[in-house]
Amino acid sequence: MKNRTLCANGPEITECGLGCWQLGGGWGKPWNDDTAQATLDAAHAGGIRFFDTANVYGDGESELSVGRFLDRHDDVFVATKLGRGDIYPDGYTRESLREATQASLQRLGVERLDLTQLHCVPPATLREGEVFDWLREQREEGLIERFGASVETVEEGLVCLEQEGLSTLQVIFNIFRQKPLQELFPKAQEKGVGIIVRLPLASGLLTGKLAENTRFEADDHRNFNRDGQAFNVGETFAGLPYEKGIELSRQIREMVPEGLSMAEMALRWILDHEAVSVVIPGASSPAQAQANARASALAPLPAELHARLAEFYAASIHQHIRGGY
């Protein structure tokens, strides 16, 4: 497993991480801590030392599972998030953010958070900027080591990059969502801000394993948020209409080099961009966690393939993306 620097003057982290949204359940399945611990163990055995969670994943159960794992391991960097749940969309105060941080500290069983991130808070709240002042206060008090922001759009990311002390931006970036390359990534590199990539496999579309007749459980966001009914549509299938996503994924599958799976190509494509600090595919099983970790050992994709995928995005994908981008 190769390492990268999280941000300017930041720690070294593994370039493949584990996204803990679906950890042990949470995507249409009951929460299961045994499965969560087995998945975390498999990720760790595969060399992963970066876990990304949030206070609302599994209504706090994800942080609790990670906290139990930390009781057995002390070599993992944990990023969490705050700003959704009860305080969304207009309950942002110094006290509410402090309470959220203290609750995360308790669930994770740590004295200081390695990294906390604003969790897709309203753009107006980002522009007003007080939330960043409150996070700077928490950093000065020793509650958090670093802070960042998880955003939905390039515009939101650019707003955050103007904030002093920002360590990271978490963005949706994959073969279906290439817009951040144009302006956001160069600006982040200029500022020394790390990029954490979520949804690298577009909710499963870029595994090549989904089909038109694939059915998802009622409480799986791939069912209830397919058209943005619950939150930003971009968080589900990268904002593509499902049937169009299936069609496009089949065309991309034809470009996969011999010897690679489609998921491996999709993850390697992301890691080939030097602005990226870490990619955080999710996993609902130990086998998935270890398979995702293998992307770090793969050779970079050929330049010709990168050019072909860029052309395919511009000609056939971009116009179908819905939601804030």
PDB file of C-alpha atoms in Angstrom:
ATOM      1  CA  MET A   1       0.000   0.000   0.000  1.00  0.00           C
ATOM      2  CA  LYS A   2       1.467   3.351  -1.065  1.00  0.00           C
ATOM      3  CA  ASN A   3       1.235   6.481   1.063  1.00  0.00           C
ATOM      4  CA  ARG A   4       0.470  10.083   0.166  1.00  0.00           C
ATOM      5  CA  THR A   5       0.470  13.300   2.171  1.00  0.00           C
ATOM      6  CA  LEU A   6      -2.980  14.260   3.402  1.00  0.00           C
ATOM      7  CA  CYS A   7      -2.347  17.989   2.951  1.00  0.00           C
ATOM      8  CA  ALA A   8       0.460  20.534   3.160  1.00  0.00           C
ATOM      9  CA  ASN A   9       2.412  19.873   6.350  1.00  0.00           C
ATOM     10  CA  GLY A  10       0.007  17.021   7.040  1.00  0.00           C
ATOM     11  CA  PRO A  11       0.579  13.392   7.946  1.00  0.00           C
ATOM     12  CA  GLU A  12       1.219  10.547   5.556  1.00  0.00           C
ATOM     13  CA  ILE A  13      -1.840   8.393   4.946  1.00  0.00           C
ATOM     14  CA  THR A  14      -2.555   5.368   2.792  1.00  0.00           C
ATOM     15  CA  GLU A  15      -3.770   6.363  -0.668  1.00  0.00           C
ATOM     16  CA  CYS A  16      -6.608   3.821  -0.466  1.00  0.00           C
ATOM     17  CA  GLY A  17      -8.988   4.282   2.437  1.00  0.00           C
ATOM     18  CA  LEU A  18     -12.286   2.799   3.542  1.00  0.00           C
ATOM     19  CA  GLY A  19     -15.565   4.700   3.297  1.00  0.00           C
ATOM     20  CA  CYS A  20     -17.675   3.629   6.258  1.00  0.00           C
ATOM     21  CA  TRP A  21     -21.156   4.726   5.139  1.00  0.00           C
ATOM     22  CA  GLN A  22     -22.214   1.159   4.360  1.00  0.00           C
ATOM     23  CA  LEU A  23     -20.001  -0.443   6.971  1.00  0.00           C
ATOM     24  CA  GLY A  24     -21.667  -3.602   8.209  1.00  0.00           C
ATOM     25  CA  GLY A  25     -25.016  -2.554   6.770  1.00  0.00           C
ATOM     26  CA  GLY A  26     -26.703   0.800   6.310  1.00  0.00           C
ATOM     27  CA  TRP A  27     -27.497   0.342   2.615  1.00  0.00           C
ATOM     28  CA  GLY A  28     -30.796  -1.458   2.956  1.00  0.00           C
ATOM     29  CA  LYS A  29     -29.508  -3.954   5.536  1.00  0.00           C
ATOM     30  CA  PRO A  30     -29.624  -3.947   9.359  1.00  0.00           C
ATOM     31  CA  TRP A  31     -26.503  -2.756  11.116  1.00  0.00           C
ATOM     32  CA  ASN A  32     -24.239  -5.643  12.077  1.00  0.00           C
ATOM     33  CA  ASP A  33     -21.142  -4.872  14.113  1.00  0.00           C
ATOM     34  CA  ASP A  34     -19.666  -8.326  13.572  1.00  0.00           C
ATOM     35  CA  THR A  35     -19.689  -7.687   9.821  1.00  0.00           C
ATOM     36  CA  ALA A  36     -18.354  -4.193  10.433  1.00  0.00           C
ATOM     37  CA  GLN A  37     -15.418  -5.472  12.496  1.00  0.00           C
ATOM     38  CA  ALA A  38     -14.619  -8.163   9.934  1.00  0.00           C
ATOM     39  CA  THR A  39     -14.676  -5.552   7.159  1.00  0.00           C
ATOM     40  CA  LEU A  40     -12.461  -3.173   9.108  1.00  0.00           C
ATOM     41  CA  ASP A  41     -10.064  -6.021   9.893  1.00  0.00           C
ATOM     42  CA  ALA A  42      -9.899  -6.995   6.214  1.00  0.00           C
ATOM     43  CA  ALA A  43      -9.228  -3.404   5.173  1.00  0.00           C
ATOM     44  CA  HIS A  44      -6.463  -3.167   7.763  1.00  0.00           C
ATOM     45  CA  ALA A  45      -4.969  -6.467   6.619  1.00  0.00           C
ATOM     46  CA  GLY A  46      -4.982  -5.105   3.070  1.00  0.00           C
ATOM     47  CA  GLY A  47      -2.864  -2.148   4.202  1.00  0.00           C
ATOM     48  CA  ILE A  48      -5.606   0.480   4.603  1.00  0.00           C
ATOM     49  CA  ARG A  49      -4.979   2.925   7.431  1.00  0.00           C
ATOM     50  CA  PHE A  50      -7.515   5.667   6.588  1.00  0.00           C
ATOM     51  CA  PHE A  51     -11.165   5.312   7.601  1.00  0.00           C
ATOM     52  CA  ASP A  52     -13.816   7.893   6.723  1.00  0.00           C
ATOM     53  CA  THR A  53     -17.039   7.927   8.721  1.00  0.00           C
ATOM     54  CA  ALA A  54     -19.692  10.439   9.863  1.00  0.00           C
ATOM     55  CA  ASN A  55     -21.860  11.044  12.882  1.00  0.00           C
ATOM     56  CA  VAL A  56     -25.027  10.270  10.883  1.00  0.00           C
ATOM     57  CA  TYR A  57     -23.887   7.004   9.270  1.00  0.00           C
ATOM     58  CA  GLY A  58     -26.096   4.352  10.798  1.00  0.00           C
ATOM     59  CA  ASP A  59     -27.315   7.027  13.231  1.00  0.00           C
ATOM     60  CA  GLY A  60     -23.942   6.928  14.969  1.00  0.00           C
ATOM     61  CA  GLU A  61     -23.373   3.175  14.647  1.00  0.00           C
ATOM     62  CA  SER A  62     -20.575   3.616  12.095  1.00  0.00           C
ATOM     63  CA  GLU A  63     -18.540   5.729  14.513  1.00  0.00           C
ATOM     64  CA  LEU A  64     -19.227   3.224  17.287  1.00  0.00           C
ATOM     65  CA  SER A  65     -17.963   0.369  15.091  1.00  0.00           C
ATOM     66  CA  VAL A  66     -14.837   2.322  14.186  1.00  0.00           C
ATOM     67  CA  GLY A  67     -14.348   3.157  17.858  1.00  0.00           C
ATOM     68  CA  ARG A  68     -14.458  -0.534  18.786  1.00  0.00           C
ATOM     69  CA  PHE A  69     -11.878  -1.208  16.091  1.00  0.00           C
ATOM     70  CA  LEU A  70      -9.661   1.543  17.545  1.00  0.00           C
ATOM     71  CA  ASP A  71      -9.705  -0.310  20.859  1.00  0.00           C
ATOM     72  CA  ARG A  72      -7.654  -2.987  19.065  1.00  0.00           C
ATOM     73  CA  HIS A  73      -5.556  -0.830  16.719  1.00  0.00           C
ATOM     74  CA  ASP A  74      -3.704   2.451  17.196  1.00  0.00           C
ATOM     75  CA  ASP A  75      -2.258   2.942  13.710  1.00  0.00           C
ATOM     76  CA  VAL A  76      -5.329   4.233  11.848  1.00  0.00           C
ATOM     77  CA  PHE A  77      -6.188   7.781  10.778  1.00  0.00           C
ATOM     78  CA  VAL A  78      -9.923   8.455  11.220  1.00  0.00           C
ATOM     79  CA  ALA A  79     -11.829  11.199   9.439  1.00  0.00           C
ATOM     80  CA  THR A  80     -15.378  11.913  10.522  1.00  0.00           C
ATOM     81  CA  LYS A  81     -18.007  14.514   9.642  1.00  0.00           C
ATOM     82  CA  LEU A  82     -20.563  16.776  11.267  1.00  0.00           C
ATOM     83  CA  GLY A  83     -23.306  19.082  10.074  1.00  0.00           C
ATOM     84  CA  ARG A  84     -26.165  16.846   8.971  1.00  0.00           C
ATOM     85  CA  GLY A  85     -28.806  15.206  11.095  1.00  0.00           C
ATOM     86  CA  ASP A  86     -30.680  17.378  13.571  1.00  0.00           C
ATOM     87  CA  ILE A  87     -28.779  20.606  12.852  1.00  0.00           C
ATOM     88  CA  TYR A  88     -29.346  20.532   9.080  1.00  0.00           C
ATOM     89  CA  PRO A  89     -30.242  22.847   7.375  1.00  0.00           C
ATOM     90  CA  ASP A  90     -30.320  25.872   9.713  1.00  0.00           C
ATOM     91  CA  GLY A  91     -29.225  24.781  13.172  1.00  0.00           C
ATOM     92  CA  TYR A  92     -25.567  25.719  12.894  1.00  0.00           C
ATOM     93  CA  THR A  93     -24.277  27.361  16.074  1.00  0.00           C
ATOM     94  CA  ARG A  94     -21.047  27.240  18.038  1.00  0.00           C
ATOM     95  CA  GLU A  95     -22.823  25.048  20.586  1.00  0.00           C
ATOM     96  CA  SER A  96     -24.376  22.611  18.096  1.00  0.00           C
ATOM     97  CA  LEU A  97     -21.048  21.992  16.366  1.00  0.00           C
ATOM     98  CA  ARG A  98     -19.306  21.553  19.704  1.00  0.00           C
ATOM     99  CA  GLU A  99     -21.944  19.047  20.846  1.00  0.00           C
ATOM    100  CA  ALA A 100     -21.554  17.130  17.574  1.00  0.00           C
ATOM    101  CA  THR A 101     -17.780  16.958  18.006  1.00  0.00           C
ATOM    102  CA  GLN A 102     -18.045  15.853  21.631  1.00  0.00           C
ATOM    103  CA  ALA A 103     -20.501  13.111  20.661  1.00  0.00           C
ATOM    104  CA  SER A 104     -18.131  11.871  17.936  1.00  0.00           C
ATOM    105  CA  LEU A 105     -15.243  11.858  20.397  1.00  0.00           C
ATOM    106  CA  GLN A 106     -17.300   9.727  22.758  1.00  0.00           C
ATOM    107  CA  ARG A 107     -18.440   7.268  20.101  1.00  0.00           C
ATOM    108  CA  LEU A 108     -14.944   6.893  18.646  1.00  0.00           C
ATOM    109  CA  GLY A 109     -13.378   6.673  22.094  1.00  0.00           C
ATOM    110  CA  VAL A 110     -10.632   9.219  21.384  1.00  0.00           C
ATOM    111  CA  GLU A 111      -9.501  12.457  23.006  1.00  0.00           C
ATOM    112  CA  ARG A 112      -9.001  14.360  19.742  1.00  0.00           C
ATOM    113  CA  LEU A 113     -10.387  13.886  16.233  1.00  0.00           C
ATOM    114  CA  ASP A 114      -7.750  13.406  13.530  1.00  0.00           C
ATOM    115  CA  LEU A 115      -9.971  15.197  11.015  1.00  0.00           C
ATOM    116  CA  THR A 116     -13.539  16.451  11.103  1.00  0.00           C
ATOM    117  CA  GLN A 117     -15.351  17.660   7.997  1.00  0.00           C
ATOM    118  CA  LEU A 118     -18.403  19.807   7.433  1.00  0.00           C
ATOM    119  CA  HIS A 119     -20.857  17.351   5.917  1.00  0.00           C
ATOM    120  CA  CYS A 120     -22.460  18.887   2.831  1.00  0.00           C
ATOM    121  CA  VAL A 121     -23.846  21.897   4.681  1.00  0.00           C
ATOM    122  CA  PRO A 122     -25.873  24.525   2.773  1.00  0.00           C
ATOM    123  CA  PRO A 123     -23.842  26.762   0.425  1.00  0.00           C
ATOM    124  CA  ALA A 124     -25.089  29.886   2.219  1.00  0.00           C
ATOM    125  CA  THR A 125     -23.671  28.563   5.491  1.00  0.00           C
ATOM    126  CA  LEU A 126     -20.294  28.005   3.830  1.00  0.00           C
ATOM    127  CA  ARG A 127     -20.281  31.529   2.400  1.00  0.00           C
ATOM    128  CA  GLU A 128     -21.183  33.106   5.747  1.00  0.00           C
ATOM    129  CA  GLY A 129     -18.116  31.393   7.173  1.00  0.00           C
ATOM    130  CA  GLU A 130     -18.922  31.268  10.895  1.00  0.00           C
ATOM    131  CA  VAL A 131     -18.806  27.457  10.890  1.00  0.00           C
ATOM    132  CA  PHE A 132     -15.118  27.664   9.999  1.00  0.00           C
ATOM    133  CA  ASP A 133     -14.470  30.074  12.886  1.00  0.00           C
ATOM    134  CA  TRP A 134     -16.055  27.570  15.269  1.00  0.00           C
ATOM    135  CA  LEU A 135     -13.954  24.731  13.883  1.00  0.00           C
ATOM    136  CA  ARG A 136     -10.822  26.838  14.288  1.00  0.00           C
ATOM    137  CA  GLU A 137     -11.828  27.345  17.930  1.00  0.00           C
ATOM    138  CA  GLN A 138     -12.208  23.579  18.363  1.00  0.00           C
ATOM    139  CA  ARG A 139      -8.765  23.065  16.856  1.00  0.00           C
ATOM    140  CA  GLU A 140      -7.234  25.618  19.219  1.00  0.00           C
ATOM    141  CA  GLU A 141      -8.899  23.885  22.182  1.00  0.00           C
ATOM    142  CA  GLY A 142      -7.521  20.505  21.121  1.00  0.00           C
ATOM    143  CA  LEU A 143     -10.839  18.844  20.301  1.00  0.00           C
ATOM    144  CA  ILE A 144      -9.803  18.349  16.682  1.00  0.00           C
ATOM    145  CA  GLU A 145      -6.447  18.158  14.956  1.00  0.00           C
ATOM    146  CA  ARG A 146      -7.631  19.320  11.526  1.00  0.00           C
ATOM    147  CA  PHE A 147     -10.816  20.317   9.732  1.00  0.00           C
ATOM    148  CA  GLY A 148     -12.090  20.084   6.189  1.00  0.00           C
ATOM    149  CA  ALA A 149     -15.321  20.075   4.231  1.00  0.00           C
ATOM    150  CA  SER A 150     -17.271  17.536   2.229  1.00  0.00           C
ATOM    151  CA  VAL A 151     -18.967  19.392  -0.620  1.00  0.00           C
ATOM    152  CA  GLU A 152     -21.389  18.734  -3.456  1.00  0.00           C
ATOM    153  CA  THR A 153     -20.202  21.215  -6.082  1.00  0.00           C
ATOM    154  CA  VAL A 154     -17.075  22.803  -7.475  1.00  0.00           C
ATOM    155  CA  GLU A 155     -18.421  26.214  -6.467  1.00  0.00           C
ATOM    156  CA  GLU A 156     -18.789  25.110  -2.830  1.00  0.00           C
ATOM    157  CA  GLY A 157     -15.262  23.719  -2.899  1.00  0.00           C
ATOM    158  CA  LEU A 158     -13.844  26.995  -4.177  1.00  0.00           C
ATOM    159  CA  VAL A 159     -15.620  28.868  -1.366  1.00  0.00           C
ATOM    160  CA  CYS A 160     -14.086  26.537   1.210  1.00  0.00           C
ATOM    161  CA  LEU A 161     -10.608  26.933  -0.261  1.00  0.00           C
ATOM    162  CA  GLU A 162     -10.637  30.591   0.774  1.00  0.00           C
ATOM    163  CA  GLN A 163     -10.807  29.599   4.450  1.00  0.00           C
ATOM    164  CA  GLU A 164      -7.601  29.743   6.492  1.00  0.00           C
ATOM    165  CA  GLY A 165      -6.591  26.428   7.971  1.00  0.00           C
ATOM    166  CA  LEU A 166      -8.679  24.179   5.741  1.00  0.00           C
ATOM    167  CA  SER A 167      -6.877  20.838   5.445  1.00  0.00           C
ATOM    168  CA  THR A 168      -9.083  18.826   3.093  1.00  0.00           C
ATOM    169  CA  LEU A 169     -11.941  18.827   0.628  1.00  0.00           C
ATOM    170  CA  GLN A 170     -14.010  15.712   0.107  1.00  0.00           C
ATOM    171  CA  VAL A 171     -15.594  15.527  -3.347  1.00  0.00           C
ATOM    172  CA  ILE A 172     -17.421  13.165  -5.680  1.00  0.00           C
ATOM    173  CA  PHE A 173     -14.919  12.294  -8.375  1.00  0.00           C
ATOM    174  CA  ASN A 174     -14.960   9.352 -10.746  1.00  0.00           C
ATOM    175  CA  ILE A 175     -14.979   8.513 -14.449  1.00  0.00           C
ATOM    176  CA  PHE A 176     -18.581   9.784 -14.576  1.00  0.00           C
ATOM    177  CA  ARG A 177     -17.780  13.029 -12.669  1.00  0.00           C
ATOM    178  CA  GLN A 178     -14.635  14.652 -14.059  1.00  0.00           C
ATOM    179  CA  LYS A 179     -15.500  18.340 -13.642  1.00  0.00           C
ATOM    180  CA  PRO A 180     -13.288  18.899 -10.524  1.00  0.00           C
ATOM    181  CA  LEU A 181     -10.218  18.432 -12.726  1.00  0.00           C
ATOM    182  CA  GLN A 182     -10.716  21.748 -14.481  1.00  0.00           C
ATOM    183  CA  GLU A 183     -10.477  24.297 -11.684  1.00  0.00           C
ATOM    184  CA  LEU A 184     -10.953  22.764  -8.246  1.00  0.00           C
ATOM    185  CA  PHE A 185      -8.020  20.341  -8.191  1.00  0.00           C
ATOM    186  CA  PRO A 186      -5.416  22.877  -9.387  1.00  0.00           C
ATOM    187  CA  LYS A 187      -6.666  25.414  -6.831  1.00  0.00           C
ATOM    188  CA  ALA A 188      -6.549  22.846  -4.028  1.00  0.00           C
ATOM    189  CA  GLN A 189      -2.980  21.925  -4.963  1.00  0.00           C
ATOM    190  CA  GLU A 190      -2.021  25.606  -4.971  1.00  0.00           C
ATOM    191  CA  LYS A 191      -3.479  25.970  -1.462  1.00  0.00           C
ATOM    192  CA  GLY A 192      -1.983  22.748  -0.133  1.00  0.00           C
ATOM    193  CA  VAL A 193      -5.436  21.297   0.553  1.00  0.00           C
ATOM    194  CA  GLY A 194      -5.840  17.536   0.264  1.00  0.00           C
ATOM    195  CA  ILE A 195      -8.540  15.885  -1.849  1.00  0.00           C
ATOM    196  CA  ILE A 196     -10.547  12.980  -0.417  1.00  0.00           C
ATOM    197  CA  VAL A 197     -12.509  11.192  -3.143  1.00  0.00           C
ATOM    198  CA  ARG A 198     -15.879   9.658  -2.311  1.00  0.00           C
ATOM    199  CA  LEU A 199     -18.229   7.655  -4.563  1.00  0.00           C
ATOM    200  CA  PRO A 200     -15.318   6.426  -6.694  1.00  0.00           C
ATOM    201  CA  LEU A 201     -17.447   3.590  -8.083  1.00  0.00           C
ATOM    202  CA  ALA A 202     -20.629   5.667  -8.564  1.00  0.00           C
ATOM    203  CA  SER A 203     -22.767   3.626  -6.155  1.00  0.00           C
ATOM    204  CA  GLY A 204     -21.726   0.442  -7.917  1.00  0.00           C
ATOM    205  CA  LEU A 205     -22.208   1.484 -11.538  1.00  0.00           C
ATOM    206  CA  LEU A 206     -18.453   1.418 -12.145  1.00  0.00           C
ATOM    207  CA  THR A 207     -18.121  -2.150 -10.914  1.00  0.00           C
ATOM    208  CA  GLY A 208     -19.919  -3.389 -14.024  1.00  0.00           C
ATOM    209  CA  LYS A 209     -22.007  -5.683 -11.808  1.00  0.00           C
ATOM    210  CA  LEU A 210     -25.322  -3.795 -11.924  1.00  0.00           C
ATOM    211  CA  ALA A 211     -28.009  -4.296 -14.563  1.00  0.00           C
ATOM    212  CA  GLU A 212     -31.393  -2.824 -15.490  1.00  0.00           C
ATOM    213  CA  ASN A 213     -33.171  -5.465 -13.426  1.00  0.00           C
ATOM    214  CA  THR A 214     -31.007  -5.091 -10.297  1.00  0.00           C
ATOM    215  CA  ARG A 215     -33.256  -4.478  -7.317  1.00  0.00           C
ATOM    216  CA  PHE A 216     -32.296  -2.571  -4.170  1.00  0.00           C
ATOM    217  CA  GLU A 217     -33.855  -2.727  -0.717  1.00  0.00           C
ATOM    218  CA  ALA A 218     -36.446  -0.082   0.147  1.00  0.00           C
ATOM    219  CA  ASP A 219     -34.118   1.729   2.562  1.00  0.00           C
ATOM    220  CA  ASP A 220     -31.076   1.594   0.265  1.00  0.00           C
ATOM    221  CA  HIS A 221     -30.378   5.094  -1.083  1.00  0.00           C
ATOM    222  CA  ARG A 222     -29.947   3.549  -4.529  1.00  0.00           C
ATOM    223  CA  ASN A 223     -33.681   2.988  -4.333  1.00  0.00           C
ATOM    224  CA  PHE A 224     -35.095   5.916  -2.357  1.00  0.00           C
ATOM    225  CA  ASN A 225     -32.730   8.626  -3.653  1.00  0.00           C
ATOM    226  CA  ARG A 226     -32.426   7.470  -7.252  1.00  0.00           C
ATOM    227  CA  ASP A 227     -33.811  10.788  -8.497  1.00  0.00           C
ATOM    228  CA  GLY A 228     -32.737  12.973  -5.566  1.00  0.00           C
ATOM    229  CA  GLN A 229     -35.882  12.512  -3.490  1.00  0.00           C
ATOM    230  CA  ALA A 230     -34.013  12.539  -0.152  1.00  0.00           C
ATOM    231  CA  PHE A 231     -30.730  14.427  -0.720  1.00  0.00           C
ATOM    232  CA  ASN A 232     -28.493  15.587  -3.548  1.00  0.00           C
ATOM    233  CA  VAL A 233     -29.031  13.301  -6.511  1.00  0.00           C
ATOM    234  CA  GLY A 234     -25.295  13.344  -7.202  1.00  0.00           C
ATOM    235  CA  GLU A 235     -24.711  11.120  -4.163  1.00  0.00           C
ATOM    236  CA  THR A 236     -26.536   8.282  -5.936  1.00  0.00           C
ATOM    237  CA  PHE A 237     -25.180   6.864  -9.202  1.00  0.00           C
ATOM    238  CA  ALA A 238     -23.102  10.072  -9.600  1.00  0.00           C
ATOM    239  CA  GLY A 239     -26.280  11.918 -10.606  1.00  0.00           C
ATOM    240  CA  LEU A 240     -26.919   9.808 -13.692  1.00  0.00           C
ATOM    241  CA  PRO A 241     -30.368   8.392 -14.441  1.00  0.00           C
ATOM    242  CA  TYR A 242     -29.983   4.733 -13.549  1.00  0.00           C
ATOM    243  CA  GLU A 243     -30.755   3.286 -16.969  1.00  0.00           C
ATOM    244  CA  LYS A 244     -28.386   5.745 -18.654  1.00  0.00           C
ATOM    245  CA  GLY A 245     -25.712   4.862 -16.112  1.00  0.00           C
ATOM    246  CA  ILE A 246     -26.048   1.179 -16.957  1.00  0.00           C
ATOM    247  CA  GLU A 247     -25.751   1.968 -20.665  1.00  0.00           C
ATOM    248  CA  LEU A 248     -22.651   4.106 -20.145  1.00  0.00           C
ATOM    249  CA  SER A 249     -21.027   1.623 -17.785  1.00  0.00           C
ATOM    250  CA  ARG A 250     -21.271  -1.058 -20.443  1.00  0.00           C
ATOM    251  CA  GLN A 251     -19.466   1.193 -22.881  1.00  0.00           C
ATOM    252  CA  ILE A 252     -16.759   1.912 -20.312  1.00  0.00           C
ATOM    253  CA  ARG A 253     -16.388  -1.799 -19.593  1.00  0.00           C
ATOM    254  CA  GLU A 254     -15.228  -2.266 -23.171  1.00  0.00           C
ATOM    255  CA  MET A 255     -12.262   0.020 -22.392  1.00  0.00           C
ATOM    256  CA  VAL A 256     -11.021  -1.982 -19.377  1.00  0.00           C
ATOM    257  CA  PRO A 257      -7.458  -3.231 -19.981  1.00  0.00           C
ATOM    258  CA  GLU A 258      -6.882  -6.948 -19.964  1.00  0.00           C
ATOM    259  CA  GLY A 259      -6.104  -8.260 -16.511  1.00  0.00           C
ATOM    260  CA  LEU A 260      -8.073  -5.583 -14.630  1.00  0.00           C
ATOM    261  CA  SER A 261     -11.590  -5.579 -13.290  1.00  0.00           C
ATOM    262  CA  MET A 262     -13.757  -2.585 -14.077  1.00  0.00           C
ATOM    263  CA  ALA A 263     -13.634  -1.490 -10.420  1.00  0.00           C
ATOM    264  CA  GLU A 264      -9.835  -1.716 -10.400  1.00  0.00           C
ATOM    265  CA  MET A 265      -9.622   0.455 -13.494  1.00  0.00           C
ATOM    266  CA  ALA A 266     -12.021   3.007 -11.982  1.00  0.00           C
ATOM    267  CA  LEU A 267     -10.034   3.232  -8.734  1.00  0.00           C
ATOM    268  CA  ARG A 268      -6.671   3.346 -10.524  1.00  0.00           C
ATOM    269  CA  TRP A 269      -7.997   6.130 -12.781  1.00  0.00           C
ATOM    270  CA  ILE A 270      -8.618   8.244  -9.678  1.00  0.00           C
ATOM    271  CA  LEU A 271      -5.245   7.491  -8.098  1.00  0.00           C
ATOM    272  CA  ASP A 272      -3.480   8.532 -11.293  1.00  0.00           C
ATOM    273  CA  HIS A 273      -4.399  12.170 -10.472  1.00  0.00           C
ATOM    274  CA  GLU A 274      -1.722  13.680  -8.234  1.00  0.00           C
ATOM    275  CA  ALA A 275      -4.129  16.120  -6.543  1.00  0.00           C
ATOM    276  CA  VAL A 276      -5.882  13.174  -4.895  1.00  0.00           C
ATOM    277  CA  SER A 277      -4.739  12.367  -1.358  1.00  0.00           C
ATOM    278  CA  VAL A 278      -6.935   9.324  -0.740  1.00  0.00           C
ATOM    279  CA  VAL A 279      -9.811   7.464  -2.361  1.00  0.00           C
ATOM    280  CA  ILE A 280     -12.446   6.001  -0.018  1.00  0.00           C
ATOM    281  CA  PRO A 281     -14.529   3.274  -1.676  1.00  0.00           C
ATOM    282  CA  GLY A 282     -17.093   1.733   0.615  1.00  0.00           C
ATOM    283  CA  ALA A 283     -17.343  -1.947   1.411  1.00  0.00           C
ATOM    284  CA  SER A 284     -20.088  -4.075   2.871  1.00  0.00           C
ATOM    285  CA  SER A 285     -17.950  -7.200   3.180  1.00  0.00           C
ATOM    286  CA  PRO A 286     -14.346  -8.129   3.981  1.00  0.00           C
ATOM    287  CA  ALA A 287     -13.777  -9.327   0.411  1.00  0.00           C
ATOM    288  CA  GLN A 288     -14.799  -5.951  -1.018  1.00  0.00           C
ATOM    289  CA  ALA A 289     -12.498  -4.096   1.378  1.00  0.00           C
ATOM    290  CA  GLN A 290      -9.465  -6.147   0.387  1.00  0.00           C
ATOM    291  CA  ALA A 291     -10.289  -5.972  -3.322  1.00  0.00           C
ATOM    292  CA  ASN A 292     -10.454  -2.175  -3.161  1.00  0.00           C
ATOM    293  CA  ALA A 293      -7.098  -1.992  -1.365  1.00  0.00           C
ATOM    294  CA  ARG A 294      -5.372  -3.693  -4.289  1.00  0.00           C
ATOM    295  CA  ALA A 295      -5.796  -0.610  -6.486  1.00  0.00           C
ATOM    296  CA  SER A 296      -2.743   0.940  -4.840  1.00  0.00           C
ATOM    297  CA  ALA A 297      -0.463  -1.784  -6.200  1.00  0.00           C
ATOM    298  CA  LEU A 298      -1.657  -1.437  -9.803  1.00  0.00           C
ATOM    299  CA  ALA A 299       0.420   0.324 -12.437  1.00  0.00           C
ATOM    300  CA  PRO A 300      -0.842   3.698 -13.703  1.00  0.00           C
ATOM    301  CA  LEU A 301      -3.234   3.480 -16.615  1.00  0.00           C
ATOM    302  CA  PRO A 302      -1.865   4.280 -20.081  1.00  0.00           C
ATOM    303  CA  ALA A 303      -2.052   7.923 -21.181  1.00  0.00           C
ATOM    304  CA  GLU A 304      -4.068   6.830 -24.195  1.00  0.00           C
ATOM    305  CA  LEU A 305      -6.740   5.341 -21.945  1.00  0.00           C
ATOM    306  CA  HIS A 306      -6.932   8.509 -19.864  1.00  0.00           C
ATOM    307  CA  ALA A 307      -7.405  10.514 -23.059  1.00  0.00           C
ATOM    308  CA  ARG A 308     -10.082   8.144 -24.289  1.00  0.00           C
ATOM    309  CA  LEU A 309     -12.003   8.317 -21.013  1.00  0.00           C
ATOM    310  CA  ALA A 310     -11.775  12.127 -21.005  1.00  0.00           C
ATOM    311  CA  GLU A 311     -13.174  12.254 -24.524  1.00  0.00           C
ATOM    312  CA  PHE A 312     -15.941   9.811 -23.625  1.00  0.00           C
ATOM    313  CA  TYR A 313     -16.906  11.924 -20.598  1.00  0.00           C
ATOM    314  CA  ALA A 314     -17.115  15.119 -22.673  1.00  0.00           C
ATOM    315  CA  ALA A 315     -19.008  13.546 -25.547  1.00  0.00           C
ATOM    316  CA  SER A 316     -21.327  11.056 -23.853  1.00  0.00           C
ATOM    317  CA  ILE A 317     -21.546  11.542 -20.080  1.00  0.00           C
ATOM    318  CA  HIS A 318     -21.401  15.170 -18.975  1.00  0.00           C
ATOM    319  CA  GLN A 319     -24.785  16.203 -20.390  1.00  0.00           C
ATOM    320  CA  HIS A 320     -26.599  13.494 -18.406  1.00  0.00           C
ATOM    321  CA  ILE A 321     -25.315  14.493 -14.950  1.00  0.00           C
ATOM    322  CA  ARG A 322     -28.092  15.895 -12.726  1.00  0.00           C
ATOM    323  CA  GLY A 323     -27.974  17.943  -9.546  1.00  0.00           C
ATOM    324  CA  GLY A 324     -25.402  20.315  -8.145  1.00  0.00           C
ATOM    325  CA  TYR A 325     -22.028  19.630  -9.695  1.00  0.00           C
TER     326      TYR A 325
END
